[in-house]
Amino acid sequence: MHSRQSSERERVWASILERQERWSVDDPTAVRLSAEDAIVLYETAPLHALMSAALLRRKQQVPGGEVTYLIDRNVNYTNACTINCQFCSFYRPMGHDEVYTQTIDEISARFAELEEIGGVRVLMQGGVNPDLPFSWYLDVLRDLRVRHPSIDLDCFSPIEIQGMSDITGMSTLDVLRALKEAGMHGLPGGGAEMLVEGVRRDVSPKKGGPEQWIRIMREAQHLDLITSATNVFGFGEGAAERVEHLVRVRNMQDEALARGERPFTSFIAWPVQLETNSFGRRNRGQNRVELGAGPSEYLRHVAIARLMLDVVDHIQASWPTMGVDVAQMALLGGADDIGSTMMEENVVSASGTSKIAASERELQRLIRRAGLAPRRRNSRYELLDTPLDDEEALASPVPALA
């Protein structure tokens, strides 16, 4: 009986992956993976089969055997926040002794350090700080645009935009329009976490439901700002909730393309970090709930995302949360981008990660050891000239897997 059930499950997941092999870049939605089939793959397909299918799709969707990366840095301009997400160890409540807000000169100094190594983008995000007037944000952007004209300003997140709307009485669309006029280049997709009502209500009830994040990201795309989609998982949700998030991202991408607007450049997922926050304490004691995600579960999620997101070209591997070795494995299971050098990271690292920066040389060697070619990019995923590290420094020949 057990043997027959196992054989039937194998037949089902194998037939789903066989159908996915017929995918074509000329008609990316012709064999679109349904939510139901994605859940079946998530729950029953072996990891090696999923990664193999996702690698094939990556070769079809992003041919050429290159893995891109970005020379950039994070700037976390304030840690004051009123949202109180249970999984965040970075924020401090208003009035706390450890609250900070950087000055324009402190922010600019970080930009100058990035310019010294040929960087092209800053990801600037913080908390929802009602003590900062909207004019502060506009003045900072204008000043940075003058001081550092070669650096793209990808700033804030949808919840920060909502916070600015709340203090000004302006619509979020008007807030975005004013920020763009002041010099903002893109709106990163931070704060998506899980676009599932029940999950968000549990872990970040003050952050608003999925529709708020979706609405603000749509408005950013309408204004031709650079946007990306993110996903934090491991809150105790199941495969159905994870697939629901992917379906929402895919629907948004379909809609942006149908409107003729700039869609998401990429999709980035990582497991929630549990070491030093109140959410992680659910992982202890008699009422322990299984939270987080290990390497196998992460690689499974990346592979499913590649198959599911047939109209999102770029899938990013997360070395800051998973480590460089697991991120390298993700390059062989659907991911085509290794992220960025970062130089500094304060939000995710506050919850337990230890590696918060990577050199360009380190990223290049990681990519080449996977049998792929490293290539610099900007946040629009335009390819840039790439100075390569000395290949003779490698201890053994590079495999050919492109």
Coordinates of C-alpha atoms in Angstrom, one line a residue:
M1 CA 0.0 0.0 0.0
H2 CA 2.7 2.5 1.0
S3 CA 4.7 1.6 -2.1
R4 CA 1.7 2.3 -4.4
Q5 CA 1.1 5.6 -2.7
S6 CA 4.8 6.6 -3.1
S7 CA 4.7 5.5 -6.7
E8 CA 1.6 7.6 -7.4
R9 CA 3.1 10.7 -5.7
E10 CA 6.2 10.3 -7.9
R11 CA 4.1 10.0 -11.0
V12 CA 2.3 13.2 -10.2
W13 CA 5.3 15.4 -9.4
A14 CA 7.3 13.9 -12.3
S15 CA 4.5 14.7 -14.8
I16 CA 4.3 18.3 -13.5
L17 CA 8.0 18.8 -14.0
E18 CA 7.9 17.1 -17.4
R19 CA 5.2 19.7 -18.5
Q20 CA 7.4 22.5 -17.2
E21 CA 10.2 21.3 -19.5
R22 CA 8.1 22.5 -22.4
W23 CA 8.3 26.1 -21.2
S24 CA 9.4 28.6 -23.9
V25 CA 10.6 32.2 -23.6
D26 CA 8.5 33.0 -26.7
D27 CA 5.3 32.1 -24.8
P28 CA 6.2 32.1 -21.0
T29 CA 2.6 31.6 -19.8
A30 CA 1.7 28.6 -22.1
V31 CA 2.6 26.0 -19.5
R32 CA 2.2 28.2 -16.5
L33 CA 2.6 26.4 -13.1
S34 CA -0.6 26.5 -11.3
A35 CA -0.8 27.1 -7.5
E36 CA -2.1 23.6 -7.0
D37 CA 0.8 22.0 -8.9
A38 CA 3.3 24.2 -7.1
I39 CA 2.0 23.0 -3.8
V40 CA 2.4 19.4 -5.0
L41 CA 6.0 20.1 -6.0
Y42 CA 6.7 21.8 -2.8
E43 CA 5.4 18.9 -0.7
T44 CA 6.5 15.9 -2.7
A45 CA 9.1 16.5 -5.3
P46 CA 12.7 15.6 -4.4
L47 CA 15.0 18.6 -4.0
H48 CA 17.4 17.4 -6.7
A49 CA 14.6 17.1 -9.3
L50 CA 13.3 20.6 -8.4
M51 CA 16.8 22.2 -8.6
S52 CA 17.5 20.5 -11.9
A53 CA 14.2 21.8 -13.4
A54 CA 14.9 25.3 -12.0
L55 CA 18.4 25.3 -13.5
L56 CA 17.0 24.4 -16.9
R57 CA 14.5 27.2 -16.6
R58 CA 17.1 29.7 -15.5
K59 CA 19.2 28.7 -18.6
Q60 CA 16.1 29.3 -20.8
Q61 CA 15.0 32.5 -19.1
V62 CA 18.4 34.1 -18.5
P63 CA 20.7 32.5 -21.1
G64 CA 24.5 33.0 -21.3
G65 CA 25.8 31.5 -18.1
E66 CA 26.5 34.8 -16.4
V67 CA 25.6 35.6 -12.7
T68 CA 25.2 39.2 -12.0
Y69 CA 26.0 41.2 -8.8
L70 CA 25.8 44.8 -7.7
I71 CA 28.5 47.0 -6.1
D72 CA 26.4 48.9 -3.5
R73 CA 25.9 49.4 0.1
N74 CA 23.0 49.7 2.6
V75 CA 22.4 52.8 4.6
N76 CA 20.0 52.5 7.5
Y77 CA 19.3 56.1 8.2
T78 CA 17.2 55.6 11.4
N79 CA 16.3 52.8 13.7
A80 CA 13.3 54.6 15.3
C81 CA 10.1 52.8 14.4
T82 CA 6.5 52.5 15.5
I83 CA 5.6 49.3 13.7
N84 CA 7.0 46.8 16.1
C85 CA 7.4 43.7 13.8
Q86 CA 8.0 40.7 16.1
F87 CA 10.8 39.4 13.9
C88 CA 12.8 42.7 13.8
S89 CA 15.7 43.2 16.1
F90 CA 16.9 46.4 14.4
Y91 CA 14.2 48.9 15.4
R92 CA 14.0 50.9 18.7
P93 CA 10.7 52.4 20.0
M94 CA 10.4 56.2 20.0
G95 CA 12.2 57.6 23.0
H96 CA 14.5 54.6 23.5
D97 CA 18.1 55.4 24.6
E98 CA 19.5 53.7 21.5
V99 CA 17.4 55.5 18.9
Y100 CA 19.5 57.2 16.2
T101 CA 18.9 59.2 13.0
Q102 CA 21.9 59.9 10.8
T103 CA 22.8 63.4 9.6
I104 CA 23.2 64.2 6.0
D105 CA 26.9 64.4 6.4
E106 CA 27.0 60.9 8.0
I107 CA 24.9 59.5 5.2
S108 CA 27.0 61.2 2.6
A109 CA 30.2 59.8 4.1
R110 CA 28.9 56.3 3.5
F111 CA 28.1 57.2 -0.1
A112 CA 31.7 58.5 -0.5
E113 CA 33.1 55.2 0.7
L114 CA 31.0 53.4 -1.9
E115 CA 32.2 55.7 -4.7
E116 CA 35.8 54.8 -3.8
I117 CA 35.2 51.2 -4.8
G118 CA 33.2 51.9 -7.9
G119 CA 29.8 51.4 -6.5
V120 CA 26.6 52.5 -8.3
R121 CA 23.7 52.1 -5.9
V122 CA 22.7 52.8 -2.3
L123 CA 19.8 51.0 -0.7
M124 CA 18.6 53.4 2.0
Q125 CA 16.0 52.3 4.4
G126 CA 15.1 52.8 8.1
G127 CA 12.1 52.6 10.3
V128 CA 8.8 54.5 10.4
N129 CA 9.9 57.5 12.3
P130 CA 7.1 60.1 12.9
D131 CA 9.5 62.6 14.3
L132 CA 11.0 63.2 10.9
P133 CA 9.1 65.7 8.8
F134 CA 8.6 65.0 5.1
S135 CA 10.9 67.8 4.2
W136 CA 13.7 65.9 5.9
Y137 CA 13.4 63.1 3.3
L138 CA 13.2 65.5 0.4
D139 CA 16.2 67.6 1.6
V140 CA 18.3 64.5 2.0
L141 CA 17.5 63.2 -1.4
R142 CA 18.2 66.5 -3.1
D143 CA 21.4 66.9 -1.2
L144 CA 22.6 63.4 -2.1
R145 CA 21.7 63.8 -5.7
V146 CA 24.0 66.9 -5.8
R147 CA 26.8 65.4 -3.8
H148 CA 26.8 61.9 -5.4
P149 CA 25.2 62.2 -8.9
S150 CA 26.6 58.8 -10.0
I151 CA 24.9 56.8 -7.3
D152 CA 21.3 55.5 -7.8
L153 CA 19.1 56.2 -4.9
D154 CA 16.9 53.2 -4.2
C155 CA 15.2 54.3 -1.0
F156 CA 12.6 53.4 1.7
S157 CA 10.0 50.7 1.6
P158 CA 6.2 50.7 1.2
I159 CA 5.6 50.9 4.9
E160 CA 7.9 53.9 5.1
I161 CA 6.0 55.5 2.3
Q162 CA 2.7 54.9 4.2
G163 CA 4.3 56.5 7.2
M164 CA 5.1 59.6 5.2
S165 CA 1.6 59.7 3.9
D166 CA 0.2 59.5 7.4
I167 CA 2.2 62.4 8.7
T168 CA 1.6 64.6 5.7
G169 CA -2.0 63.8 4.8
M170 CA -0.8 63.3 1.2
S171 CA -1.7 60.2 -0.8
T172 CA 1.0 57.6 -1.1
L173 CA 1.1 58.3 -4.9
D174 CA 1.8 61.9 -4.2
V175 CA 4.5 61.0 -1.7
L176 CA 6.2 58.8 -4.2
R177 CA 5.9 61.5 -6.9
A178 CA 7.5 64.1 -4.6
L179 CA 10.3 61.7 -3.6
K180 CA 11.0 60.9 -7.3
E181 CA 11.2 64.6 -8.1
A182 CA 13.7 65.0 -5.3
G183 CA 15.9 62.3 -6.8
M184 CA 14.7 58.9 -5.7
H185 CA 15.5 56.3 -8.3
G186 CA 13.7 53.2 -7.0
L187 CA 11.5 51.8 -4.3
P188 CA 12.8 48.4 -3.0
G189 CA 10.2 45.8 -2.2
G190 CA 11.2 45.4 1.5
G191 CA 8.4 44.7 3.9
A192 CA 6.5 42.2 1.7
E193 CA 7.4 39.4 4.1
M194 CA 4.4 37.1 3.3
L195 CA 1.6 38.6 1.2
V196 CA -0.9 36.5 3.1
E197 CA -3.4 38.2 5.4
G198 CA -3.2 35.7 8.3
V199 CA 0.6 35.6 8.4
R200 CA 0.9 39.4 8.3
R201 CA -1.7 39.8 11.0
D202 CA 0.2 37.5 13.3
V203 CA 3.8 38.7 12.9
S204 CA 3.4 42.4 11.9
P205 CA -0.2 43.6 12.5
K206 CA 0.8 47.3 12.3
K207 CA 2.3 46.9 8.9
G208 CA -1.0 46.7 7.0
G209 CA -2.4 43.9 4.9
P210 CA -1.0 42.6 1.6
E211 CA -3.1 45.0 -0.4
Q212 CA -1.3 48.0 1.1
W213 CA 2.1 46.7 0.0
I214 CA 0.7 45.8 -3.4
R215 CA -1.0 49.2 -3.9
I216 CA 2.1 51.2 -3.1
M217 CA 4.4 49.0 -5.3
R218 CA 1.9 49.4 -8.2
E219 CA 2.0 53.2 -7.7
A220 CA 5.8 53.1 -7.8
Q221 CA 5.7 51.1 -11.0
H222 CA 3.2 53.6 -12.5
L223 CA 5.8 56.4 -11.8
D224 CA 8.5 54.3 -13.5
L225 CA 10.5 53.8 -10.3
I226 CA 12.7 50.7 -10.1
T227 CA 11.0 48.0 -8.0
S228 CA 11.8 44.5 -6.7
A229 CA 9.7 41.9 -5.0
T230 CA 10.8 40.3 -1.7
N231 CA 9.7 37.4 0.4
V232 CA 10.5 36.4 4.0
F233 CA 9.3 33.0 4.9
G234 CA 9.5 30.6 7.8
F235 CA 6.9 32.1 10.1
G236 CA 5.2 28.7 10.6
E237 CA 3.2 28.9 7.4
G238 CA 2.8 26.0 5.0
A239 CA 3.4 25.4 1.3
A240 CA 0.0 26.9 0.4
E241 CA 0.8 30.2 2.0
R242 CA 4.2 30.4 0.4
V243 CA 2.7 29.6 -3.0
E244 CA 0.0 32.3 -2.4
H245 CA 2.7 34.9 -2.0
L246 CA 4.4 33.8 -5.3
V247 CA 1.0 33.9 -7.1
R248 CA 0.5 37.5 -5.9
V249 CA 3.9 38.5 -7.1
R250 CA 3.3 36.9 -10.5
N251 CA -0.1 38.5 -10.8
M252 CA 1.4 41.9 -10.1
Q253 CA 4.1 41.2 -12.8
D254 CA 1.4 40.2 -15.3
E255 CA -0.5 43.4 -14.6
A256 CA 2.6 45.7 -14.9
L257 CA 3.5 44.2 -18.2
A258 CA -0.1 44.5 -19.5
R259 CA -0.1 48.2 -18.5
G260 CA 3.2 48.7 -20.3
E261 CA 4.9 49.8 -17.1
R262 CA 8.3 48.9 -15.7
P263 CA 7.7 45.6 -13.8
F264 CA 9.7 44.1 -10.9
T265 CA 13.3 43.7 -11.8
S266 CA 13.8 40.7 -9.6
F267 CA 12.6 38.5 -6.8
I268 CA 14.5 37.9 -3.5
A269 CA 13.6 35.5 -0.8
W270 CA 15.2 34.6 2.6
P271 CA 14.1 32.8 5.8
V272 CA 13.2 34.8 8.8
Q273 CA 16.1 35.2 11.3
L274 CA 15.2 34.1 14.8
E275 CA 18.2 34.4 17.1
T276 CA 17.6 37.8 18.9
N277 CA 13.9 38.8 18.5
S278 CA 10.6 38.2 20.2
F279 CA 9.3 36.1 17.3
G280 CA 12.2 33.7 17.7
R281 CA 11.2 32.9 21.3
R282 CA 8.2 31.0 19.9
N283 CA 10.8 28.4 18.9
R284 CA 11.4 27.5 22.5
G285 CA 9.6 25.8 25.4
Q286 CA 6.6 23.4 25.6
N287 CA 4.6 25.3 23.0
R288 CA 7.4 25.4 20.5
V289 CA 6.4 26.1 16.9
E290 CA 8.8 25.1 14.1
L291 CA 10.0 28.3 12.6
G292 CA 12.6 29.5 10.2
A293 CA 14.0 27.4 7.3
G294 CA 17.2 25.5 6.8
P295 CA 19.3 25.2 3.6
S296 CA 17.3 22.5 1.9
E297 CA 14.0 24.3 2.5
Y298 CA 15.6 27.5 1.2
L299 CA 16.8 25.9 -1.9
R300 CA 13.4 24.3 -2.5
H301 CA 11.8 27.7 -2.2
V302 CA 14.2 29.3 -4.7
A303 CA 13.6 26.5 -7.2
I304 CA 9.8 26.7 -6.8
A305 CA 10.0 30.5 -7.2
R306 CA 12.0 30.1 -10.5
L307 CA 9.3 27.8 -11.9
M308 CA 6.4 29.8 -10.6
L309 CA 7.6 33.3 -11.6
D310 CA 7.7 32.8 -15.4
V311 CA 7.6 36.5 -16.1
V312 CA 10.2 37.6 -13.5
D313 CA 13.6 37.1 -15.1
H314 CA 15.9 37.5 -12.2
I315 CA 16.0 35.5 -9.0
Q316 CA 18.5 36.5 -6.4
A317 CA 20.4 34.2 -4.0
S318 CA 20.7 35.4 -0.4
W319 CA 24.2 35.0 0.9
P320 CA 23.7 37.3 3.9
T321 CA 21.1 35.0 5.5
M322 CA 22.1 31.6 4.1
G323 CA 25.9 31.9 3.8
V324 CA 27.9 32.0 0.6
D325 CA 28.0 28.2 0.3
V326 CA 24.2 27.8 0.2
A327 CA 23.9 30.9 -2.0
Q328 CA 26.3 29.2 -4.4
M329 CA 24.1 26.1 -4.5
A330 CA 21.1 28.3 -5.3
L331 CA 22.9 29.4 -8.5
L332 CA 22.6 25.8 -9.6
G333 CA 18.9 25.7 -8.6
G334 CA 17.3 28.7 -10.3
A335 CA 19.0 31.8 -9.1
D336 CA 20.9 34.0 -11.6
D337 CA 22.0 36.8 -9.3
I338 CA 24.1 36.8 -6.2
G339 CA 23.0 40.1 -4.8
S340 CA 25.5 42.7 -3.8
T341 CA 28.6 43.6 -1.8
M342 CA 26.4 45.5 0.7
M343 CA 29.4 46.9 2.7
E344 CA 27.1 47.3 5.7
E345 CA 23.9 45.7 6.9
N346 CA 22.1 46.4 10.1
V347 CA 18.5 45.1 9.8
V348 CA 18.7 41.4 9.1
S349 CA 22.1 41.1 10.9
A350 CA 20.4 42.4 14.1
S351 CA 18.3 39.3 14.2
G352 CA 21.3 36.9 14.1
T353 CA 23.3 36.8 10.8
S354 CA 27.0 37.3 11.2
K355 CA 28.2 38.0 7.6
I356 CA 27.2 41.5 6.6
A357 CA 29.6 42.3 3.8
A358 CA 31.3 40.5 0.9
S359 CA 34.1 41.8 -1.3
E360 CA 33.7 41.8 -5.1
R361 CA 36.6 39.3 -5.3
E362 CA 34.7 36.9 -3.0
L363 CA 31.5 37.1 -5.0
Q364 CA 33.4 36.6 -8.3
R365 CA 35.2 33.5 -6.9
L366 CA 31.9 32.1 -5.6
I367 CA 30.3 32.5 -9.0
R368 CA 33.2 31.1 -11.0
R369 CA 33.5 28.0 -8.7
A370 CA 29.9 27.3 -9.7
G371 CA 31.0 27.2 -13.3
L372 CA 29.4 30.5 -14.2
A373 CA 30.7 33.9 -15.2
P374 CA 30.5 36.9 -12.9
R375 CA 29.1 40.2 -14.3
R376 CA 28.6 43.6 -12.7
R377 CA 25.2 45.2 -13.1
N378 CA 23.2 48.2 -11.9
S379 CA 19.8 48.2 -10.2
R380 CA 18.1 48.2 -13.6
Y381 CA 19.9 44.9 -14.3
E382 CA 21.9 46.7 -17.1
L383 CA 25.2 44.9 -17.5
L384 CA 28.4 46.8 -16.7
D385 CA 32.1 46.4 -17.5
T386 CA 33.5 43.9 -15.0
P387 CA 37.1 43.8 -13.9
L388 CA 37.9 40.2 -13.2
D389 CA 39.9 38.6 -10.4
D390 CA 43.0 36.6 -11.4
E391 CA 41.7 33.1 -12.5
E392 CA 45.0 31.5 -11.8
A393 CA 44.5 32.0 -8.1
L394 CA 41.9 29.2 -8.1
A395 CA 43.2 25.9 -6.7
S396 CA 41.5 23.7 -9.3
P397 CA 39.9 24.1 -12.7
V398 CA 36.4 25.6 -12.9
P399 CA 33.6 23.3 -14.0
A400 CA 31.6 24.1 -17.1
L401 CA 28.0 24.3 -16.1
A402 CA 26.7 27.3 -18.0

